[in-house]
PDB file of C-alpha atoms in Angstrom:
ATOM      1  CA  VAL A   1     -62.567  -2.080  20.975  1.00  0.00           C
ATOM      2  CA  LYS A   2     -63.953  -0.708  17.737  1.00  0.00           C
ATOM      3  CA  SER A   3     -66.834   1.397  18.843  1.00  0.00           C
ATOM      4  CA  TYR A   4     -66.846   4.584  21.122  1.00  0.00           C
ATOM      5  CA  LYS A   5     -69.532   6.774  22.503  1.00  0.00           C
ATOM      6  CA  THR A   6     -69.663  10.186  24.185  1.00  0.00           C
ATOM      7  CA  THR A   7     -72.299  12.863  25.484  1.00  0.00           C
ATOM      8  CA  LEU A   8     -72.704  16.040  23.418  1.00  0.00           C
ATOM      9  CA  PHE A   9     -73.257  19.291  25.107  1.00  0.00           C
ATOM     10  CA  PRO A  10     -72.481  17.915  28.479  1.00  0.00           C
ATOM     11  CA  ASP A  11     -72.494  21.522  29.830  1.00  0.00           C
ATOM     12  CA  ASP A  12     -75.936  22.390  28.696  1.00  0.00           C
ATOM     13  CA  ILE A  13     -78.456  23.361  31.330  1.00  0.00           C
ATOM     14  CA  VAL A  14     -81.147  21.371  30.020  1.00  0.00           C
ATOM     15  CA  ASP A  15     -79.990  17.689  29.360  1.00  0.00           C
ATOM     16  CA  LYS A  16     -80.871  16.626  25.855  1.00  0.00           C
ATOM     17  CA  ASN A  17     -79.245  13.548  25.980  1.00  0.00           C
ATOM     18  CA  TYR A  18     -77.729  13.611  22.845  1.00  0.00           C
ATOM     19  CA  MET A  19     -75.019  10.914  22.352  1.00  0.00           C
ATOM     20  CA  LEU A  20     -72.031  10.829  19.690  1.00  0.00           C
ATOM     21  CA  TYR A  21     -71.442   7.177  18.632  1.00  0.00           C
ATOM     22  CA  LEU A  22     -67.930   6.439  16.514  1.00  0.00           C
ATOM     23  CA  TYR A  23     -67.646   2.967  15.067  1.00  0.00           C
ATOM     24  CA  LEU A  24     -63.690   2.038  13.782  1.00  0.00           C
ATOM     25  CA  PRO A  25     -63.956  -1.466  12.193  1.00  0.00           C
ATOM     26  CA  ASN A  26     -60.352  -1.391  10.990  1.00  0.00           C
ATOM     27  CA  LYS A  27     -58.704   0.684  13.754  1.00  0.00           C
ATOM     28  CA  THR A  28     -55.213  -0.618  13.663  1.00  0.00           C
ATOM     29  CA  SER A  29     -54.952  -0.217   9.770  1.00  0.00           C
ATOM     30  CA  PHE A  30     -56.389   3.317  10.127  1.00  0.00           C
ATOM     31  CA  ILE A  31     -53.956   4.332  12.780  1.00  0.00           C
ATOM     32  CA  TYR A  32     -51.186   3.085  10.638  1.00  0.00           C
ATOM     33  CA  LYS A  33     -52.130   4.830   7.528  1.00  0.00           C
ATOM     34  CA  SER A  34     -52.775   8.273   9.471  1.00  0.00           C
ATOM     35  CA  ILE A  35     -48.842   8.008  10.792  1.00  0.00           C
ATOM     36  CA  ILE A  36     -47.102   5.943   8.084  1.00  0.00           C
ATOM     37  CA  TYR A  37     -45.946   9.025   6.134  1.00  0.00           C
ATOM     38  CA  LEU A  38     -44.598  10.698   9.407  1.00  0.00           C
ATOM     39  CA  LEU A  39     -43.222   7.399  10.493  1.00  0.00           C
ATOM     40  CA  SER A  40     -41.776   6.711   7.339  1.00  0.00           C
ATOM     41  CA  GLY A  41     -39.915  10.164   7.003  1.00  0.00           C
ATOM     42  CA  SER A  42     -38.823   9.904  10.452  1.00  0.00           C
ATOM     43  CA  ILE A  43     -36.931   6.550   9.620  1.00  0.00           C
ATOM     44  CA  LEU A  44     -35.631   7.823   6.536  1.00  0.00           C
ATOM     45  CA  PHE A  45     -34.345  10.868   7.965  1.00  0.00           C
ATOM     46  CA  THR A  46     -32.613   8.856  10.764  1.00  0.00           C
ATOM     47  CA  LEU A  47     -30.902   6.699   8.184  1.00  0.00           C
ATOM     48  CA  VAL A  48     -29.787   9.709   6.374  1.00  0.00           C
ATOM     49  CA  ILE A  49     -28.145  10.951   9.548  1.00  0.00           C
ATOM     50  CA  ILE A  50     -26.368   7.577  10.231  1.00  0.00           C
ATOM     51  CA  ILE A  51     -24.945   7.277   6.899  1.00  0.00           C
ATOM     52  CA  ILE A  52     -23.830  10.902   6.791  1.00  0.00           C
ATOM     53  CA  PHE A  53     -22.152  10.232  10.187  1.00  0.00           C
ATOM     54  CA  TYR A  54     -20.531   7.074   8.995  1.00  0.00           C
ATOM     55  CA  PHE A  55     -19.070   8.643   5.823  1.00  0.00           C
ATOM     56  CA  THR A  56     -17.993  11.630   7.873  1.00  0.00           C
ATOM     57  CA  THR A  57     -16.296   9.466  10.472  1.00  0.00           C
ATOM     58  CA  ARG A  58     -14.723   7.326   7.703  1.00  0.00           C
ATOM     59  CA  ILE A  59     -13.384  10.403   5.921  1.00  0.00           C
ATOM     60  CA  ALA A  60     -12.101  11.980   9.062  1.00  0.00           C
ATOM     61  CA  PHE A  61     -10.242   8.463   9.922  1.00  0.00           C
ATOM     62  CA  ARG A  62      -8.944   8.490   6.511  1.00  0.00           C
ATOM     63  CA  GLN A  63      -7.608  12.049   6.543  1.00  0.00           C
ATOM     64  CA  LYS A  64      -5.902  11.665   9.828  1.00  0.00           C
ATOM     65  CA  LYS A  65      -4.209   8.444   8.361  1.00  0.00           C
ATOM     66  CA  ILE A  66      -3.161  10.344   5.238  1.00  0.00           C
ATOM     67  CA  SER A  67      -2.003  13.124   7.711  1.00  0.00           C
ATOM     68  CA  GLU A  68       0.079  10.556   9.432  1.00  0.00           C
ATOM     69  CA  ILE A  69       1.570   9.117   6.423  1.00  0.00           C
ATOM     70  CA  LYS A  70       2.395  12.364   4.960  1.00  0.00           C
ATOM     71  CA  SER A  71       4.034  13.352   8.513  1.00  0.00           C
ATOM     72  CA  ASP A  72       5.944   9.977   8.489  1.00  0.00           C
ATOM     73  CA  PHE A  73       6.998  10.520   4.580  1.00  0.00           C
ATOM     74  CA  ILE A  74       8.613  14.061   5.554  1.00  0.00           C
ATOM     75  CA  ASN A  75      10.275  12.588   8.586  1.00  0.00           C
ATOM     76  CA  ASN A  76      11.680   9.892   6.571  1.00  0.00           C
ATOM     77  CA  MET A  77      12.886  12.077   3.650  1.00  0.00           C
ATOM     78  CA  THR A  78      14.343  14.390   5.820  1.00  0.00           C
ATOM     79  CA  HIS A  79      16.154  11.664   7.590  1.00  0.00           C
ATOM     80  CA  GLU A  80      17.258   9.880   4.406  1.00  0.00           C
ATOM     81  CA  PHE A  81      18.719  13.271   2.909  1.00  0.00           C
ATOM     82  CA  LYS A  82      20.379  14.422   6.172  1.00  0.00           C
ATOM     83  CA  THR A  83      22.447  11.400   6.456  1.00  0.00           C
ATOM     84  CA  PRO A  84      24.161  11.664   3.227  1.00  0.00           C
ATOM     85  CA  ILE A  85      24.608  15.717   3.316  1.00  0.00           C
ATOM     86  CA  ALA A  86      26.117  15.279   6.541  1.00  0.00           C
ATOM     87  CA  THR A  87      28.507  12.672   5.423  1.00  0.00           C
ATOM     88  CA  ILE A  88      29.569  14.808   2.464  1.00  0.00           C
ATOM     89  CA  SER A  89      29.931  17.606   4.673  1.00  0.00           C
ATOM     90  CA  LEU A  90      32.182  15.715   6.842  1.00  0.00           C
ATOM     91  CA  ALA A  91      34.277  14.135   3.562  1.00  0.00           C
ATOM     92  CA  THR A  92      34.484  17.769   2.374  1.00  0.00           C
ATOM     93  CA  ASP A  93      35.981  19.296   5.708  1.00  0.00           C
ATOM     94  CA  SER A  94      38.230  16.411   5.825  1.00  0.00           C
ATOM     95  CA  ILE A  95      39.611  17.131   2.401  1.00  0.00           C
ATOM     96  CA  ARG A  96      40.287  20.629   3.317  1.00  0.00           C
ATOM     97  CA  ASN A  97      42.483  19.585   6.266  1.00  0.00           C
ATOM     98  CA  PRO A  98      45.969  20.401   5.320  1.00  0.00           C
ATOM     99  CA  LYS A  99      47.211  17.054   6.755  1.00  0.00           C
ATOM    100  CA  ILE A 100      45.048  15.221   4.061  1.00  0.00           C
ATOM    101  CA  ILE A 101      45.278  17.568   1.224  1.00  0.00           C
ATOM    102  CA  SER A 102      48.547  16.562   0.506  1.00  0.00           C
ATOM    103  CA  ASP A 103      47.581  12.586   0.793  1.00  0.00           C
ATOM    104  CA  HIS A 104      46.148  11.546  -2.640  1.00  0.00           C
ATOM    105  CA  GLU A 105      45.199   8.230  -1.280  1.00  0.00           C
ATOM    106  CA  LYS A 106      42.842   9.730   1.297  1.00  0.00           C
ATOM    107  CA  ILE A 107      41.652  12.293  -1.163  1.00  0.00           C
ATOM    108  CA  ASN A 108      40.264   9.579  -3.380  1.00  0.00           C
ATOM    109  CA  HIS A 109      38.844   7.639  -0.576  1.00  0.00           C
ATOM    110  CA  TYR A 110      36.648  10.675   0.593  1.00  0.00           C
ATOM    111  CA  LEU A 111      35.831  11.579  -3.143  1.00  0.00           C
ATOM    112  CA  ASN A 112      34.529   8.214  -3.433  1.00  0.00           C
ATOM    113  CA  ILE A 113      32.507   8.585  -0.314  1.00  0.00           C
ATOM    114  CA  ILE A 114      30.923  11.844  -1.832  1.00  0.00           C
ATOM    115  CA  LYS A 115      30.180  10.386  -5.145  1.00  0.00           C
ATOM    116  CA  GLU A 116      28.335   7.283  -3.326  1.00  0.00           C
ATOM    117  CA  GLU A 117      26.345   9.791  -1.096  1.00  0.00           C
ATOM    118  CA  ASN A 118      25.502  11.726  -4.010  1.00  0.00           C
ATOM    119  CA  LYS A 119      24.367   8.751  -6.127  1.00  0.00           C
ATOM    120  CA  ARG A 120      22.531   7.664  -2.930  1.00  0.00           C
ATOM    121  CA  MET A 121      20.536  11.074  -2.838  1.00  0.00           C
ATOM    122  CA  ASN A 122      19.898  10.961  -6.586  1.00  0.00           C
ATOM    123  CA  ASN A 123      18.441   7.655  -6.355  1.00  0.00           C
ATOM    124  CA  GLN A 124      15.918   8.778  -3.675  1.00  0.00           C
ATOM    125  CA  VAL A 125      14.727  11.636  -5.699  1.00  0.00           C
ATOM    126  CA  GLU A 126      14.604   9.500  -8.985  1.00  0.00           C
ATOM    127  CA  SER A 127      12.066   7.128  -7.108  1.00  0.00           C
ATOM    128  CA  VAL A 128       9.879   9.902  -6.227  1.00  0.00           C
ATOM    129  CA  LEU A 129       9.836  11.194  -9.657  1.00  0.00           C
ATOM    130  CA  GLN A 130       9.135   7.721 -11.244  1.00  0.00           C
ATOM    131  CA  ILE A 131       6.032   7.562  -9.098  1.00  0.00           C
ATOM    132  CA  SER A 132       5.190  11.281 -10.236  1.00  0.00           C
ATOM    133  CA  LEU A 133       5.578  10.179 -13.645  1.00  0.00           C
ATOM    134  CA  LEU A 134       3.304   7.056 -13.125  1.00  0.00           C
ATOM    135  CA  GLU A 135       0.537   9.384 -11.650  1.00  0.00           C
ATOM    136  CA  LYS A 136       0.669  11.411 -14.581  1.00  0.00           C
ATOM    137  CA  ASP A 137       0.544   8.767 -17.404  1.00  0.00           C
ATOM    138  CA  LYS A 138       3.890  10.289 -18.650  1.00  0.00           C
ATOM    139  CA  PHE A 139       5.652   6.916 -17.598  1.00  0.00           C
ATOM    140  CA  LYS A 140       6.945   4.802 -20.809  1.00  0.00           C
ATOM    141  CA  ILE A 141       8.227   1.462 -20.570  1.00  0.00           C
ATOM    142  CA  ASN A 142      10.149  -0.383 -23.624  1.00  0.00           C
ATOM    143  CA  LEU A 143       8.979  -3.788 -24.024  1.00  0.00           C
ATOM    144  CA  SER A 144      11.189  -6.492 -25.211  1.00  0.00           C
ATOM    145  CA  GLU A 145      11.402 -10.286 -25.207  1.00  0.00           C
ATOM    146  CA  PHE A 146      13.530 -11.559 -22.377  1.00  0.00           C
ATOM    147  CA  ASP A 147      14.227 -14.999 -20.377  1.00  0.00           C
ATOM    148  CA  LEU A 148      13.140 -13.847 -16.849  1.00  0.00           C
ATOM    149  CA  HIS A 149      15.378 -16.572 -15.452  1.00  0.00           C
ATOM    150  CA  ASP A 150      18.462 -14.567 -16.602  1.00  0.00           C
ATOM    151  CA  LEU A 151      17.195 -10.993 -15.371  1.00  0.00           C
ATOM    152  CA  ILE A 152      16.510 -12.582 -11.958  1.00  0.00           C
ATOM    153  CA  GLN A 153      19.975 -14.085 -11.687  1.00  0.00           C
ATOM    154  CA  LYS A 154      21.169 -10.540 -12.738  1.00  0.00           C
ATOM    155  CA  ALA A 155      19.222  -9.057  -9.791  1.00  0.00           C
ATOM    156  CA  VAL A 156      20.066 -11.681  -7.636  1.00  0.00           C
ATOM    157  CA  LYS A 157      24.007 -11.228  -8.317  1.00  0.00           C
ATOM    158  CA  ASN A 158      23.490  -7.455  -7.546  1.00  0.00           C
ATOM    159  CA  ILE A 159      21.875  -7.967  -3.992  1.00  0.00           C
ATOM    160  CA  GLN A 160      24.146 -11.361  -3.119  1.00  0.00           C
ATOM    161  CA  ILE A 161      26.960  -9.272  -1.289  1.00  0.00           C
ATOM    162  CA  GLN A 162      24.442  -7.427   0.981  1.00  0.00           C
ATOM    163  CA  ILE A 163      22.779 -11.065   1.641  1.00  0.00           C
ATOM    164  CA  ASN A 164      26.487 -12.634   2.248  1.00  0.00           C
ATOM    165  CA  GLU A 165      27.174  -9.620   4.702  1.00  0.00           C
ATOM    166  CA  ARG A 166      23.953 -10.295   6.890  1.00  0.00           C
ATOM    167  CA  LYS A 167      25.145 -14.067   6.616  1.00  0.00           C
ATOM    168  CA  GLY A 168      21.952 -14.873   4.873  1.00  0.00           C
ATOM    169  CA  LYS A 169      20.762 -17.433   2.323  1.00  0.00           C
ATOM    170  CA  LEU A 170      19.146 -16.758  -0.893  1.00  0.00           C
ATOM    171  CA  SER A 171      17.881 -20.005  -2.793  1.00  0.00           C
ATOM    172  CA  VAL A 172      16.580 -19.968  -6.456  1.00  0.00           C
ATOM    173  CA  SER A 173      14.321 -22.571  -7.930  1.00  0.00           C
ATOM    174  CA  PHE A 174      13.725 -22.019 -11.579  1.00  0.00           C
ATOM    175  CA  GLU A 175      10.753 -24.496 -12.378  1.00  0.00           C
ATOM    176  CA  ALA A 176       9.228 -22.470 -15.330  1.00  0.00           C
ATOM    177  CA  GLU A 177       9.534 -24.286 -18.372  1.00  0.00           C
ATOM    178  CA  ASN A 178       8.686 -21.254 -20.432  1.00  0.00           C
ATOM    179  CA  PRO A 179      10.336 -17.964 -18.853  1.00  0.00           C
ATOM    180  CA  PHE A 180       9.839 -15.674 -21.787  1.00  0.00           C
ATOM    181  CA  VAL A 181       8.035 -12.677 -21.015  1.00  0.00           C
ATOM    182  CA  LEU A 182       7.651  -9.183 -22.756  1.00  0.00           C
ATOM    183  CA  VAL A 183       9.072  -6.663 -20.042  1.00  0.00           C
ATOM    184  CA  ASP A 184      11.054  -3.561 -19.854  1.00  0.00           C
ATOM    185  CA  GLU A 185      14.550  -5.002 -18.457  1.00  0.00           C
ATOM    186  CA  THR A 186      15.474  -1.967 -16.267  1.00  0.00           C
ATOM    187  CA  HIS A 187      12.107  -1.969 -14.630  1.00  0.00           C
ATOM    188  CA  PHE A 188      12.064  -5.570 -14.023  1.00  0.00           C
ATOM    189  CA  LEU A 189      15.066  -5.861 -12.371  1.00  0.00           C
ATOM    190  CA  ASN A 190      14.037  -2.830 -10.296  1.00  0.00           C
ATOM    191  CA  ILE A 191      10.951  -5.043  -9.512  1.00  0.00           C
ATOM    192  CA  ILE A 192      13.011  -7.774  -8.288  1.00  0.00           C
ATOM    193  CA  HIS A 193      15.684  -5.736  -6.506  1.00  0.00           C
ATOM    194  CA  ASN A 194      12.659  -3.890  -4.546  1.00  0.00           C
ATOM    195  CA  LEU A 195      11.101  -7.188  -3.379  1.00  0.00           C
ATOM    196  CA  LEU A 196      14.668  -8.673  -2.361  1.00  0.00           C
ATOM    197  CA  ASP A 197      15.362  -5.296  -0.477  1.00  0.00           C
ATOM    198  CA  ASN A 198      12.316  -5.594   1.431  1.00  0.00           C
ATOM    199  CA  ALA A 199      12.761  -9.164   2.470  1.00  0.00           C
ATOM    200  CA  LEU A 200      16.566  -8.157   3.570  1.00  0.00           C
ATOM    201  CA  LYS A 201      14.933  -4.927   5.512  1.00  0.00           C
ATOM    202  CA  TYR A 202      12.352  -6.785   7.413  1.00  0.00           C
ATOM    203  CA  SER A 203      14.301 -10.069   8.207  1.00  0.00           C
ATOM    204  CA  LYS A 204      15.462 -11.047  11.294  1.00  0.00           C
ATOM    205  CA  GLU A 205      19.224 -11.510  12.102  1.00  0.00           C
ATOM    206  CA  TYR A 206      20.179 -14.283   9.343  1.00  0.00           C
ATOM    207  CA  PRO A 207      17.766 -13.451   6.206  1.00  0.00           C
ATOM    208  CA  GLU A 208      16.372 -16.408   4.458  1.00  0.00           C
ATOM    209  CA  ILE A 209      15.194 -15.630   1.084  1.00  0.00           C
ATOM    210  CA  ARG A 210      13.766 -17.737  -1.572  1.00  0.00           C
ATOM    211  CA  ILE A 211      12.882 -17.218  -5.380  1.00  0.00           C
ATOM    212  CA  LYS A 212      10.607 -19.570  -7.397  1.00  0.00           C
ATOM    213  CA  THR A 213       9.319 -19.396 -10.920  1.00  0.00           C
ATOM    214  CA  PHE A 214       6.691 -21.900 -12.527  1.00  0.00           C
ATOM    215  CA  ASN A 215       4.207 -21.744 -15.559  1.00  0.00           C
ATOM    216  CA  GLN A 216       0.423 -22.022 -14.757  1.00  0.00           C
ATOM    217  CA  ASN A 217      -2.339 -21.508 -17.196  1.00  0.00           C
ATOM    218  CA  GLY A 218      -0.047 -19.568 -19.944  1.00  0.00           C
ATOM    219  CA  ASN A 219       1.316 -17.513 -17.368  1.00  0.00           C
ATOM    220  CA  LEU A 220       4.575 -17.129 -15.638  1.00  0.00           C
ATOM    221  CA  LYS A 221       4.678 -17.137 -11.738  1.00  0.00           C
ATOM    222  CA  ILE A 222       7.464 -15.376  -9.869  1.00  0.00           C
ATOM    223  CA  ILE A 223       7.179 -16.179  -6.113  1.00  0.00           C
ATOM    224  CA  VAL A 224       9.520 -14.091  -3.769  1.00  0.00           C
ATOM    225  CA  SER A 225       9.377 -15.070   0.113  1.00  0.00           C
ATOM    226  CA  ASP A 226      11.142 -14.715   3.152  1.00  0.00           C
ATOM    227  CA  SER A 227      11.256 -15.716   6.790  1.00  0.00           C
ATOM    228  CA  GLY A 228      11.391 -12.290   8.116  1.00  0.00           C
ATOM    229  CA  ILE A 229       9.009 -10.597  10.659  1.00  0.00           C
ATOM    230  CA  GLY A 230       5.887 -10.824   8.654  1.00  0.00           C
ATOM    231  CA  ILE A 231       3.210  -8.249   8.087  1.00  0.00           C
ATOM    232  CA  LYS A 232       0.188  -7.582  10.328  1.00  0.00           C
ATOM    233  CA  LYS A 233      -3.421  -8.072   8.496  1.00  0.00           C
ATOM    234  CA  ASP A 234      -3.924  -4.274   8.779  1.00  0.00           C
ATOM    235  CA  ASP A 235      -0.868  -3.478   7.265  1.00  0.00           C
ATOM    236  CA  LEU A 236      -0.984  -6.211   4.651  1.00  0.00           C
ATOM    237  CA  VAL A 237      -4.110  -4.583   2.894  1.00  0.00           C
ATOM    238  CA  ARG A 238      -2.188  -1.154   2.488  1.00  0.00           C
ATOM    239  CA  ILE A 239       1.368  -2.071   1.720  1.00  0.00           C
ATOM    240  CA  PHE A 240       0.903  -1.056  -2.108  1.00  0.00           C
ATOM    241  CA  ASP A 241      -0.442   2.231  -1.299  1.00  0.00           C
ATOM    242  CA  LYS A 242       1.945   5.131  -2.056  1.00  0.00           C
ATOM    243  CA  PHE A 243       4.108   6.539   0.904  1.00  0.00           C
ATOM    244  CA  TYR A 244       2.823   3.765   3.148  1.00  0.00           C
ATOM    245  CA  ARG A 245       5.316   1.832   5.263  1.00  0.00           C
ATOM    246  CA  VAL A 246       4.886  -0.894   7.614  1.00  0.00           C
ATOM    247  CA  SER A 247       5.428   0.274  11.329  1.00  0.00           C
ATOM    248  CA  THR A 248       8.359  -1.289  12.880  1.00  0.00           C
ATOM    249  CA  GLY A 249       8.138   0.713  16.090  1.00  0.00           C
ATOM    250  CA  ASN A 250      10.751   3.363  14.661  1.00  0.00           C
ATOM    251  CA  ILE A 251      10.112   5.012  11.620  1.00  0.00           C
ATOM    252  CA  HIS A 252      14.041   5.349  10.915  1.00  0.00           C
ATOM    253  CA  ASN A 253      15.121   1.685  11.443  1.00  0.00           C
ATOM    254  CA  VAL A 254      14.116   0.978   8.053  1.00  0.00           C
ATOM    255  CA  LYS A 255      15.283   2.989   5.198  1.00  0.00           C
ATOM    256  CA  GLY A 256      13.028   4.197   2.469  1.00  0.00           C
ATOM    257  CA  PHE A 257       9.974   6.443   1.289  1.00  0.00           C
ATOM    258  CA  GLY A 258       7.474   3.907   1.171  1.00  0.00           C
ATOM    259  CA  LEU A 259       7.636   4.024  -2.595  1.00  0.00           C
ATOM    260  CA  GLY A 260       9.056   0.611  -3.482  1.00  0.00           C
ATOM    261  CA  LEU A 261       5.930  -1.647  -3.602  1.00  0.00           C
ATOM    262  CA  SER A 262       3.715   1.310  -4.686  1.00  0.00           C
ATOM    263  CA  TYR A 263       6.214   1.361  -7.849  1.00  0.00           C
ATOM    264  CA  VAL A 264       6.376  -2.499  -8.112  1.00  0.00           C
ATOM    265  CA  LYS A 265       2.456  -2.790  -8.337  1.00  0.00           C
ATOM    266  CA  ALA A 266       2.455   0.089 -10.777  1.00  0.00           C
ATOM    267  CA  ILE A 267       5.179  -1.478 -13.326  1.00  0.00           C
ATOM    268  CA  VAL A 268       3.559  -5.196 -12.655  1.00  0.00           C
ATOM    269  CA  THR A 269       0.191  -3.440 -13.983  1.00  0.00           C
ATOM    270  CA  GLU A 270       1.930  -1.911 -16.802  1.00  0.00           C
ATOM    271  CA  LEU A 271       3.266  -5.377 -17.895  1.00  0.00           C
ATOM    272  CA  ASN A 272      -0.308  -6.538 -17.832  1.00  0.00           C
ATOM    273  CA  GLY A 273       0.306  -8.423 -14.846  1.00  0.00           C
ATOM    274  CA  THR A 274      -0.891  -8.782 -11.200  1.00  0.00           C
ATOM    275  CA  ILE A 275       1.164  -8.961  -7.829  1.00  0.00           C
ATOM    276  CA  HIS A 276      -0.459 -10.677  -4.419  1.00  0.00           C
ATOM    277  CA  ALA A 277       1.090 -10.353  -0.948  1.00  0.00           C
ATOM    278  CA  SER A 278       0.388 -12.922   1.765  1.00  0.00           C
ATOM    279  CA  SER A 279       1.886 -13.011   5.174  1.00  0.00           C
ATOM    280  CA  GLU A 280       1.667 -14.398   8.714  1.00  0.00           C
ATOM    281  CA  PHE A 281       3.013 -12.100  11.394  1.00  0.00           C
ATOM    282  CA  GLY A 282       6.274 -13.056  12.782  1.00  0.00           C
ATOM    283  CA  THR A 283       6.743 -16.065  10.073  1.00  0.00           C
ATOM    284  CA  GLY A 284       7.484 -13.965   6.931  1.00  0.00           C
ATOM    285  CA  THR A 285       6.069 -12.587   3.760  1.00  0.00           C
ATOM    286  CA  THR A 286       5.497 -13.904   0.223  1.00  0.00           C
ATOM    287  CA  PHE A 287       5.102 -12.098  -3.015  1.00  0.00           C
ATOM    288  CA  GLU A 288       3.429 -13.985  -6.161  1.00  0.00           C
ATOM    289  CA  ILE A 289       3.736 -12.032  -9.444  1.00  0.00           C
ATOM    290  CA  THR A 290       1.872 -13.257 -12.469  1.00  0.00           C
ATOM    291  CA  LEU A 291       2.985 -12.048 -15.858  1.00  0.00           C
ATOM    292  CA  PRO A 292       1.711 -13.356 -19.517  1.00  0.00           C
ATOM    293  CA  ALA A 293       4.216 -15.777 -20.819  1.00  0.00           C
ATOM    294  CA  ILE A 294       4.736 -15.797 -24.660  1.00  0.00           C
ATOM    295  CA  GLN A 295       5.695 -18.498 -26.789  1.00  0.00           C
ATOM    296  CA  VAL A 296       9.385 -18.354 -28.547  1.00  0.00           C
ATOM    297  CA  ASN A 297      10.223 -20.096 -31.479  1.00  0.00           C
ATOM    298  CA  ASN A 298      13.834 -21.847 -30.327  1.00  0.00           C
ATOM    299  CA  GLY A 299      14.289 -23.617 -33.442  1.00  0.00           C
ATOM    300  CA  LYS A 300      13.074 -26.869 -32.170  1.00  0.00           C
TER     301      LYS A 300
END
């Protein structure tokens, strides 16, 4: 229907038979044009509300997660410091025992315990300070030319005792023809030690760890893999976040502050490299480090 009519002055006593005719050739477009601005404003306002709600919810969940991570960090830090403090206290009380104070061998034993526990607390404090320096851009590395095969062997030697104690197996495969890279020796050793230490922590009864190197596109690839408990997908995307720790059901059954992998990624980035993690829950985890190799004149 495009035309309409109605009687004018229907309540008049004298019927004048006046009619009003209205013709709308484009009724649909006329209606749309009359409400388009109101409709567009309503849709836009609804979208703004939805977007604000989405970001508000996302921020709330993120804050909740940060709060949980902070709480876990404080709990872990308390636990990590409480154990050596208690050990030092017991060792001190033992030394003060009249029956022991005259036994030099036992005194030396307890003094060694105190020294080791003190060293342990100092290492924990140092790990926190290192991350703090990285955040403030006050962290300095001293780059030198190294054969990474030699450094990896040194790191393996340092952790081999722990692997043997758990009746584990560590295999090393050096396939890189050019293993020379500019790195900071101390921090590179820390990187490998952190990855090996994580492989031990999250491995099953008898850990199986593999290290492999090879060259690819002018880079040196370092692969550290294990056959441990693996990492769930939800955790895998956040393992390099500061203070984040993979949940294993008990926050104290695996030692640490959740700073190891954050530190590893920060150092690898400082060395102009990249690190990538892949894992299958229940099967194991693999870390792949890529560093730019350098050509060395070896006199050949």
